[in-house]
Short mmCIF file of C-alpha atoms in Angstrom, two decimals:
data_model
loop_
_atom_site.label_atom_id
_atom_site.label_comp_id
_atom_site.label_asym_id
_atom_site.label_seq_id
_atom_site.Cartn_x
_atom_site.Cartn_y
_atom_site.Cartn_z
CA UNK A 66 26.90 -36.14 -47.58
CA UNK A 67 29.54 -34.78 -49.67
CA UNK A 68 27.69 -32.63 -52.11
CA UNK A 69 28.73 -29.37 -53.77
CA UNK A 70 26.91 -26.22 -52.99
CA UNK A 71 25.50 -24.55 -56.03
CA UNK A 72 25.86 -20.73 -56.17
CA UNK A 73 22.43 -19.61 -55.75
CA UNK A 74 19.83 -20.37 -53.12
CA UNK A 75 19.78 -24.19 -53.23
CA UNK A 76 21.99 -25.88 -50.66
CA UNK A 77 22.19 -29.12 -52.58
CA UNK A 78 22.24 -30.25 -56.08
CA UNK A 79 19.17 -32.11 -56.93
CA UNK A 80 19.35 -34.57 -60.05
CA UNK A 81 16.07 -34.61 -61.91
CA UNK A 82 14.05 -37.54 -61.00
CA UNK A 83 15.73 -38.33 -57.67
CA UNK A 84 13.70 -40.05 -54.99
CA UNK A 85 15.05 -38.73 -51.62
CA UNK A 86 13.98 -37.17 -48.40
CA UNK A 87 12.63 -33.79 -48.55
CA UNK A 88 12.64 -30.81 -46.26
CA UNK A 89 8.92 -29.61 -46.00
CA UNK A 90 7.98 -26.35 -44.28
CA UNK A 91 4.54 -25.47 -43.04
CA UNK A 92 4.37 -21.74 -42.10
CA UNK A 93 1.98 -18.82 -42.08
CA UNK A 94 -0.62 -17.37 -39.79
CA UNK A 95 -3.42 -19.69 -40.91
CA UNK A 96 -4.85 -23.15 -39.61
CA UNK A 97 -3.47 -26.41 -40.95
CA UNK A 98 0.28 -26.28 -40.34
CA UNK A 99 0.41 -29.04 -37.86
CA UNK A 100 -2.66 -30.94 -38.91
CA UNK A 101 -1.21 -31.22 -42.34
CA UNK A 102 1.84 -32.63 -40.81
CA UNK A 103 -0.22 -34.99 -38.93
CA UNK A 104 -1.86 -35.97 -42.21
CA UNK A 105 1.50 -36.67 -43.80
CA UNK A 106 2.43 -38.76 -40.72
CA UNK A 107 -0.66 -40.89 -41.18
CA UNK A 108 0.00 -41.28 -44.91
CA UNK A 109 3.50 -42.45 -44.44
CA UNK A 110 2.46 -44.87 -41.62
CA UNK A 111 -0.12 -46.15 -43.92
CA UNK A 112 2.60 -47.10 -46.37
CA UNK A 113 4.41 -48.88 -43.63
CA UNK A 114 7.00 -46.14 -42.86
CA UNK A 115 8.71 -45.35 -39.64
CA UNK A 116 7.39 -41.91 -38.40
CA UNK A 117 8.26 -39.86 -35.37
CA UNK A 118 6.76 -36.60 -34.13
CA UNK A 119 8.27 -34.17 -31.78
CA UNK A 120 6.17 -31.19 -30.52
CA UNK A 121 8.24 -28.22 -29.30
CA UNK A 122 5.34 -26.31 -27.63
CA UNK A 123 3.32 -29.20 -26.05
CA UNK A 124 3.83 -30.67 -22.72
CA UNK A 125 4.77 -34.45 -22.60
CA UNK A 126 1.51 -35.32 -21.00
CA UNK A 127 -0.64 -33.56 -23.86
CA UNK A 128 -3.59 -35.86 -24.64
CA UNK A 129 -5.32 -34.05 -27.58
CA UNK A 130 -7.18 -36.25 -30.25
CA UNK A 131 -4.09 -36.68 -32.30
CA UNK A 132 -2.13 -37.93 -29.31
CA UNK A 133 -4.82 -40.66 -28.70
CA UNK A 134 -4.85 -41.84 -32.24
CA UNK A 135 -1.16 -41.77 -32.73
CA UNK A 136 -0.79 -43.92 -29.63
CA UNK A 137 -3.23 -46.36 -30.95
CA UNK A 138 -1.41 -46.48 -34.18
CA UNK A 139 1.82 -46.87 -32.58
CA UNK A 140 3.27 -43.47 -33.91
CA UNK A 141 5.57 -42.00 -31.25
CA UNK A 142 4.53 -38.31 -30.60
CA UNK A 143 6.53 -36.54 -27.78
CA UNK A 144 5.68 -33.14 -26.34
CA UNK A 145 9.04 -31.40 -25.53
CA UNK A 146 7.79 -28.27 -23.90
CA UNK A 147 6.56 -26.91 -20.52
CA UNK A 148 3.26 -25.43 -21.36
CA UNK A 149 4.98 -22.07 -22.16
CA UNK A 150 2.75 -19.09 -22.27
CA UNK A 151 3.09 -15.41 -22.80
CA UNK A 152 2.83 -15.14 -19.06
CA UNK A 153 5.68 -17.76 -18.26
CA UNK A 154 8.01 -16.48 -15.67
CA UNK A 155 10.74 -18.96 -16.29
CA UNK A 156 11.71 -18.60 -20.00
CA UNK A 157 15.14 -19.92 -19.29
CA UNK A 158 13.62 -23.12 -18.44
CA UNK A 159 11.49 -23.22 -21.59
CA UNK A 160 14.69 -22.45 -23.41
CA UNK A 161 16.45 -25.25 -21.86
CA UNK A 162 13.71 -27.77 -22.60
CA UNK A 163 13.71 -26.83 -26.07
CA UNK A 164 17.47 -27.23 -26.54
CA UNK A 165 17.21 -30.61 -24.78
CA UNK A 166 14.27 -31.61 -27.02
CA UNK A 167 16.14 -30.46 -30.01
CA UNK A 168 19.03 -32.97 -29.07
CA UNK A 169 16.62 -35.71 -29.12
CA UNK A 170 15.01 -34.88 -32.39
CA UNK A 171 18.51 -34.28 -34.01
CA UNK A 172 19.57 -37.71 -32.66
CA UNK A 173 16.50 -39.23 -34.40
CA UNK A 174 17.23 -37.48 -37.76
CA UNK A 175 20.77 -38.39 -37.75
CA UNK A 176 20.11 -42.12 -36.85
CA UNK A 177 18.31 -42.30 -40.17
CA UNK A 178 15.88 -44.95 -38.84
CA UNK A 179 12.77 -43.02 -39.55
CA UNK A 180 11.34 -42.15 -43.03
CA UNK A 181 9.63 -39.19 -41.74
CA UNK A 182 10.42 -36.84 -38.61
CA UNK A 183 7.85 -34.10 -37.75
CA UNK A 184 9.40 -30.98 -35.88
CA UNK A 185 5.95 -29.32 -34.81
CA UNK A 186 6.18 -25.71 -34.04
CA UNK A 187 9.86 -25.61 -33.92
CA UNK A 188 9.67 -22.00 -35.32
CA UNK A 189 8.82 -20.72 -31.89
CA UNK A 190 12.03 -21.75 -30.27
CA UNK A 191 14.01 -20.54 -33.30
CA UNK A 192 12.23 -17.45 -33.13
CA UNK A 193 12.64 -16.85 -29.51
CA UNK A 194 16.35 -17.65 -29.86
CA UNK A 195 16.08 -20.50 -27.58
CA UNK A 196 17.51 -22.76 -30.29
CA UNK A 197 20.12 -21.34 -32.67
CA UNK A 198 19.38 -21.60 -36.32
CA UNK A 199 22.61 -22.81 -37.76
CA UNK A 200 23.01 -26.17 -35.96
CA UNK A 201 19.43 -26.88 -37.06
CA UNK A 202 20.07 -26.08 -40.70
CA UNK A 203 23.34 -28.08 -40.50
CA UNK A 204 21.55 -31.10 -39.32
CA UNK A 205 19.06 -30.86 -41.95
CA UNK A 206 21.75 -30.44 -44.74
CA UNK A 207 23.92 -33.38 -43.29
CA UNK A 208 21.06 -35.71 -42.54
CA UNK A 209 20.79 -39.24 -44.01
CA UNK A 210 19.33 -38.48 -47.55
CA UNK A 211 16.25 -40.78 -47.34
CA UNK A 212 14.92 -38.87 -44.25
CA UNK A 213 12.02 -36.50 -44.67
CA UNK A 214 11.76 -33.77 -42.32
CA UNK A 215 8.55 -31.66 -41.88
CA UNK A 216 8.86 -28.27 -39.77
CA UNK A 217 5.96 -26.30 -38.74
CA UNK A 218 5.19 -22.88 -37.16
CA UNK A 219 4.56 -19.35 -38.02
CA UNK A 220 7.52 -17.16 -39.23
CA UNK A 221 9.71 -19.69 -40.73
CA UNK A 222 13.39 -18.20 -41.00
CA UNK A 223 14.50 -17.14 -44.47
CA UNK A 224 17.31 -19.43 -44.46
CA UNK A 225 15.20 -22.47 -43.69
CA UNK A 226 12.76 -21.49 -46.63
CA UNK A 227 15.99 -21.27 -48.79
CA UNK A 228 17.02 -24.73 -47.65
CA UNK A 229 13.60 -26.35 -47.76
CA UNK A 230 12.32 -28.44 -50.90
CA UNK A 231 8.73 -27.53 -50.43
CA UNK A 232 7.32 -24.56 -48.41
CA UNK A 233 3.56 -23.99 -47.91
CA UNK A 234 2.25 -20.81 -46.41
CA UNK A 235 -1.05 -21.48 -44.67
CA UNK A 236 -2.86 -17.87 -44.87
CA UNK A 237 -5.72 -17.03 -42.69
CA UNK A 238 -8.57 -15.77 -44.81
CA UNK A 239 -10.88 -15.83 -42.02
CA UNK A 240 -11.30 -17.62 -38.79
CA UNK A 241 -14.11 -18.45 -36.49
CA UNK A 242 -12.40 -17.18 -33.28
CA UNK A 243 -12.80 -13.65 -34.76
CA UNK A 244 -16.66 -14.21 -35.06
CA UNK A 245 -16.86 -15.01 -31.55
CA UNK A 246 -17.00 -18.88 -31.77
CA UNK A 247 -14.58 -20.59 -29.13
CA UNK A 248 -12.37 -23.54 -29.79
CA UNK A 249 -14.34 -26.70 -30.61
CA UNK A 250 -13.05 -29.84 -28.88
CA UNK A 251 -12.25 -32.46 -31.51
CA UNK A 252 -11.43 -29.60 -33.96
CA UNK A 253 -8.99 -27.47 -32.41
CA UNK A 254 -7.39 -30.05 -29.97
CA UNK B 146 -32.53 -24.11 -38.65
CA UNK B 147 -34.65 -20.94 -38.37
CA UNK B 148 -31.97 -18.26 -38.07
CA UNK B 149 -32.28 -14.82 -39.34
CA UNK B 150 -29.63 -13.47 -41.91
CA UNK B 151 -27.51 -10.62 -41.01
CA UNK B 152 -27.07 -7.89 -43.58
CA UNK B 153 -23.46 -8.24 -44.35
CA UNK B 154 -21.41 -11.25 -45.42
CA UNK B 155 -22.44 -13.78 -42.73
CA UNK B 156 -25.21 -16.12 -43.38
CA UNK B 157 -25.89 -16.95 -39.78
CA UNK B 158 -25.95 -15.09 -36.38
CA UNK B 159 -23.09 -16.47 -34.23
CA UNK B 160 -23.69 -15.86 -30.50
CA UNK B 161 -20.41 -15.25 -28.76
CA UNK B 162 -19.27 -18.53 -26.97
CA UNK B 163 -21.47 -20.73 -29.07
CA UNK B 164 -20.19 -24.23 -29.47
CA UNK B 165 -21.39 -25.70 -32.73
CA UNK B 166 -20.34 -27.34 -35.99
CA UNK B 167 -18.04 -25.22 -38.33
CA UNK B 168 -17.64 -24.92 -42.01
CA UNK B 169 -13.93 -25.00 -42.69
CA UNK B 170 -12.40 -24.42 -46.10
CA UNK B 171 -8.86 -25.34 -47.22
CA UNK B 172 -8.07 -23.72 -50.49
CA UNK B 173 -5.17 -22.31 -52.46
CA UNK B 174 -2.63 -23.73 -54.86
CA UNK B 175 -0.22 -25.20 -52.05
CA UNK B 176 0.27 -28.43 -50.39
CA UNK B 177 -1.70 -29.35 -47.13
CA UNK B 178 -5.32 -28.98 -48.12
CA UNK B 179 -6.26 -32.62 -48.03
CA UNK B 180 -3.61 -33.55 -45.42
CA UNK B 181 -4.85 -31.07 -42.89
CA UNK B 182 -8.40 -32.39 -43.48
CA UNK B 183 -7.06 -35.77 -42.72
CA UNK B 184 -5.30 -34.43 -39.69
CA UNK B 185 -8.70 -32.88 -38.38
CA UNK B 186 -10.33 -36.28 -39.13
CA UNK B 187 -7.62 -38.03 -37.02
CA UNK B 188 -8.06 -35.56 -34.14
CA UNK B 189 -11.84 -35.83 -34.06
CA UNK B 190 -11.67 -39.57 -34.14
CA UNK B 191 -9.11 -39.40 -31.26
CA UNK B 192 -11.87 -37.48 -29.31
CA UNK B 193 -14.20 -40.44 -30.06
CA UNK B 194 -16.29 -38.48 -32.61
CA UNK B 195 -17.75 -40.09 -35.79
CA UNK B 196 -16.19 -38.93 -38.82
CA UNK B 197 -16.68 -39.64 -42.46
CA UNK B 198 -14.66 -38.72 -45.50
CA UNK B 199 -15.76 -38.36 -49.31
CA UNK B 200 -13.21 -37.77 -51.92
CA UNK B 201 -14.63 -36.37 -54.95
CA UNK B 202 -11.69 -36.96 -57.26
CA UNK B 203 -10.47 -40.38 -56.05
CA UNK B 204 -11.50 -43.61 -57.42
CA UNK B 205 -13.34 -46.01 -54.83
CA UNK B 206 -10.51 -48.40 -55.08
CA UNK B 207 -7.79 -45.87 -53.89
CA UNK B 208 -5.45 -47.46 -51.65
CA UNK B 209 -3.11 -44.43 -50.70
CA UNK B 210 -1.34 -44.27 -47.30
CA UNK B 211 -4.29 -42.53 -45.73
CA UNK B 212 -6.80 -45.07 -46.87
CA UNK B 213 -4.88 -47.85 -45.29
CA UNK B 214 -4.81 -46.03 -41.93
CA UNK B 215 -8.39 -44.75 -41.89
CA UNK B 216 -9.28 -48.50 -42.60
CA UNK B 217 -7.35 -49.66 -39.77
CA UNK B 218 -8.99 -46.95 -37.56
CA UNK B 219 -12.47 -47.72 -38.94
CA UNK B 220 -12.81 -44.16 -40.44
CA UNK B 221 -14.96 -44.48 -43.54
CA UNK B 222 -13.25 -43.00 -46.54
CA UNK B 223 -14.83 -43.29 -49.89
CA UNK B 224 -13.68 -42.33 -53.25
CA UNK B 225 -16.48 -40.91 -55.36
CA UNK B 226 -14.73 -40.31 -58.66
CA UNK B 227 -13.63 -42.22 -61.73
CA UNK B 228 -10.00 -41.34 -61.81
CA UNK B 229 -10.85 -38.13 -64.03
CA UNK B 230 -7.78 -36.60 -65.88
CA UNK B 231 -7.56 -33.72 -68.16
CA UNK B 232 -7.37 -36.28 -71.15
CA UNK B 233 -10.78 -37.87 -69.99
CA UNK B 234 -13.12 -38.39 -73.00
CA UNK B 235 -16.31 -39.14 -70.89
CA UNK B 236 -16.81 -35.97 -68.76
CA UNK B 237 -20.46 -36.46 -68.51
CA UNK B 238 -19.72 -39.74 -66.65
CA UNK B 239 -17.37 -37.82 -64.40
CA UNK B 240 -20.11 -35.34 -63.68
CA UNK B 241 -22.65 -37.84 -62.99
CA UNK B 242 -20.44 -39.67 -60.49
CA UNK B 243 -19.92 -36.28 -58.74
CA UNK B 244 -23.58 -35.53 -58.57
CA UNK B 245 -24.23 -39.31 -57.28
CA UNK B 246 -21.41 -38.70 -54.73
CA UNK B 247 -22.80 -35.56 -53.64
CA UNK B 248 -26.17 -37.24 -52.87
CA UNK B 249 -24.42 -39.61 -50.52
CA UNK B 250 -22.31 -36.83 -48.78
CA UNK B 251 -25.60 -34.57 -48.60
CA UNK B 252 -27.52 -37.53 -46.98
CA UNK B 253 -24.51 -38.14 -44.42
CA UNK B 254 -24.49 -34.33 -43.53
CA UNK B 255 -28.39 -34.08 -43.16
CA UNK B 256 -28.58 -37.23 -40.90
CA UNK B 257 -26.48 -35.54 -38.34
CA UNK B 258 -24.78 -38.82 -37.30
CA UNK B 259 -21.25 -37.51 -37.73
CA UNK B 260 -19.39 -34.90 -35.81
CA UNK B 261 -17.20 -34.21 -38.91
CA UNK B 262 -17.90 -34.74 -42.52
CA UNK B 263 -14.93 -34.08 -44.95
CA UNK B 264 -15.69 -33.10 -48.63
CA UNK B 265 -12.15 -33.72 -50.10
CA UNK B 266 -11.70 -31.95 -53.52
CA UNK B 267 -15.16 -30.95 -53.81
CA UNK B 268 -13.95 -27.65 -55.34
CA UNK B 269 -13.27 -29.54 -58.65
CA UNK B 270 -16.74 -30.49 -59.54
CA UNK B 271 -18.07 -27.27 -58.31
CA UNK B 272 -15.61 -25.41 -60.62
CA UNK B 273 -16.27 -27.64 -63.64
CA UNK B 274 -19.93 -27.06 -63.32
CA UNK B 275 -20.72 -30.66 -62.47
CA UNK B 276 -22.19 -29.79 -59.16
CA UNK B 277 -24.47 -26.77 -58.86
CA UNK B 278 -23.18 -24.57 -56.05
CA UNK B 279 -26.43 -23.39 -54.57
CA UNK B 280 -27.79 -26.74 -53.37
CA UNK B 281 -24.25 -27.39 -51.68
CA UNK B 282 -24.71 -24.17 -49.91
CA UNK B 283 -28.09 -24.89 -48.93
CA UNK B 284 -27.12 -28.11 -47.37
CA UNK B 285 -24.48 -26.55 -45.51
CA UNK B 286 -26.68 -23.70 -44.19
CA UNK B 287 -29.55 -26.18 -43.22
CA UNK B 288 -27.44 -28.95 -41.69
CA UNK B 289 -27.78 -30.13 -38.15
CA UNK B 290 -25.94 -27.32 -36.11
CA UNK B 291 -23.43 -29.71 -34.48
CA UNK B 292 -22.04 -31.22 -37.76
CA UNK B 293 -18.72 -29.72 -38.88
CA UNK B 294 -17.84 -29.85 -42.48
CA UNK B 295 -14.49 -29.44 -44.17
CA UNK B 296 -14.34 -28.74 -47.76
CA UNK B 297 -11.04 -28.77 -49.69
CA UNK B 298 -9.65 -27.76 -53.12
CA UNK B 299 -8.30 -24.88 -55.15
CA UNK B 300 -10.37 -21.98 -56.10
CA UNK B 301 -13.12 -22.13 -53.47
CA UNK B 302 -16.14 -20.04 -54.81
CA UNK B 303 -16.54 -16.68 -53.08
CA UNK B 304 -20.20 -17.56 -52.03
CA UNK B 305 -18.56 -20.57 -49.92
CA UNK B 306 -15.93 -18.41 -48.45
CA UNK B 307 -18.68 -15.93 -47.31
CA UNK B 308 -20.53 -18.78 -45.82
CA UNK B 309 -17.57 -20.59 -44.04
CA UNK B 310 -16.40 -19.98 -40.42
CA UNK B 311 -12.83 -20.58 -40.99
CA UNK B 312 -10.99 -20.44 -44.38
CA UNK B 313 -7.29 -21.19 -44.80
CA UNK B 314 -5.38 -20.50 -47.97
CA UNK B 315 -2.63 -23.00 -48.35
CA UNK B 316 -0.17 -20.83 -50.72
CA UNK B 317 2.74 -22.53 -52.48
CA UNK B 318 6.04 -20.72 -51.67
CA UNK B 319 8.10 -23.40 -53.19
CA UNK B 320 7.62 -27.07 -54.46
CA UNK B 321 9.99 -29.85 -55.07
CA UNK B 322 8.32 -30.73 -58.37
CA UNK B 323 9.49 -27.49 -59.71
CA UNK B 324 13.05 -28.40 -58.85
CA UNK B 325 12.72 -31.82 -60.69
CA UNK B 326 12.10 -33.90 -57.47
CA UNK B 327 9.36 -36.35 -58.27
CA UNK B 328 6.60 -37.41 -56.00
CA UNK B 329 7.61 -39.43 -53.12
CA UNK B 330 5.56 -42.52 -52.12
CA UNK B 331 4.59 -42.01 -48.49
CA UNK B 332 4.76 -38.33 -48.70
CA UNK B 333 2.45 -37.69 -51.84
CA UNK B 334 0.12 -40.56 -51.84
#
């Protein structure tokens, strides 16, 4: 895309009324960042659009409820991580997986064959420094203009918020975990 | 359920570690309230759970992306409204539809045959006074304890927030509409 950069805060010129791919960010400490991305994937699939989901913090073998349904529907959903936890000893391995995963996601975005690409929990590897931010921003800026990309996770970098078309902050008003109610299968996973 | 009421702000006593149905509220002015509810429905369905969705502000004939997929999956999704808009002349008709719709949703919740019941955009009829709040709260309090209920829409009443287990406020940080980018089929509907 050869598009001039405006002086303030918007990285692309947006003609009024344009139909084109969007950059959507779901961030904040509350619930619903990933599930809303899954809902968008569902909606786009229902419109006959090609969708692909990459999950930066899930293992490839993850079989949560959403994986089972997406498999049924034929929506590719791919875990790129190694089940990283705060007690992980081999963070360099986690970092390498994130970089390898990003290369796959980047190739999908650039190929332009998908209407919607979900980068679920990409904020983690960005925040940990496993993925440098600038190449991710550059891929988003230079992507085929019809491709929508949804990026989820807490603490979205300001540069990504500046670039995005739509940013939603999912704020936690209250959460059942803090009342001693554990994760509920079918709701949390 | 014969459960005592604690003195402050919680309408039920919650033993630590309990597995039971939750009241989840998605509110706020941002995107993702309904799509996150759809994502939860998808996840629960993927776990083999019975799910049912009622949409208070959609017409029964709505055929957005999500309706098409839910139909494929065999998840009932039912529009209860009449395509109400700010220019509607017959608000009493809209109000009556909301009350009729609520009776159907209430019966489903009380029957206890569903793991998850979604009451999408129920905040509108509550806010407009079409549905009185107290009977809705009472149904939620008295429901079979395994039933999860998700309620969506802006401006959730405080009494509902007090009753809920988990409340997420979807806040709008930025939105492509305000930049002149129109609704995108497959993303917005």
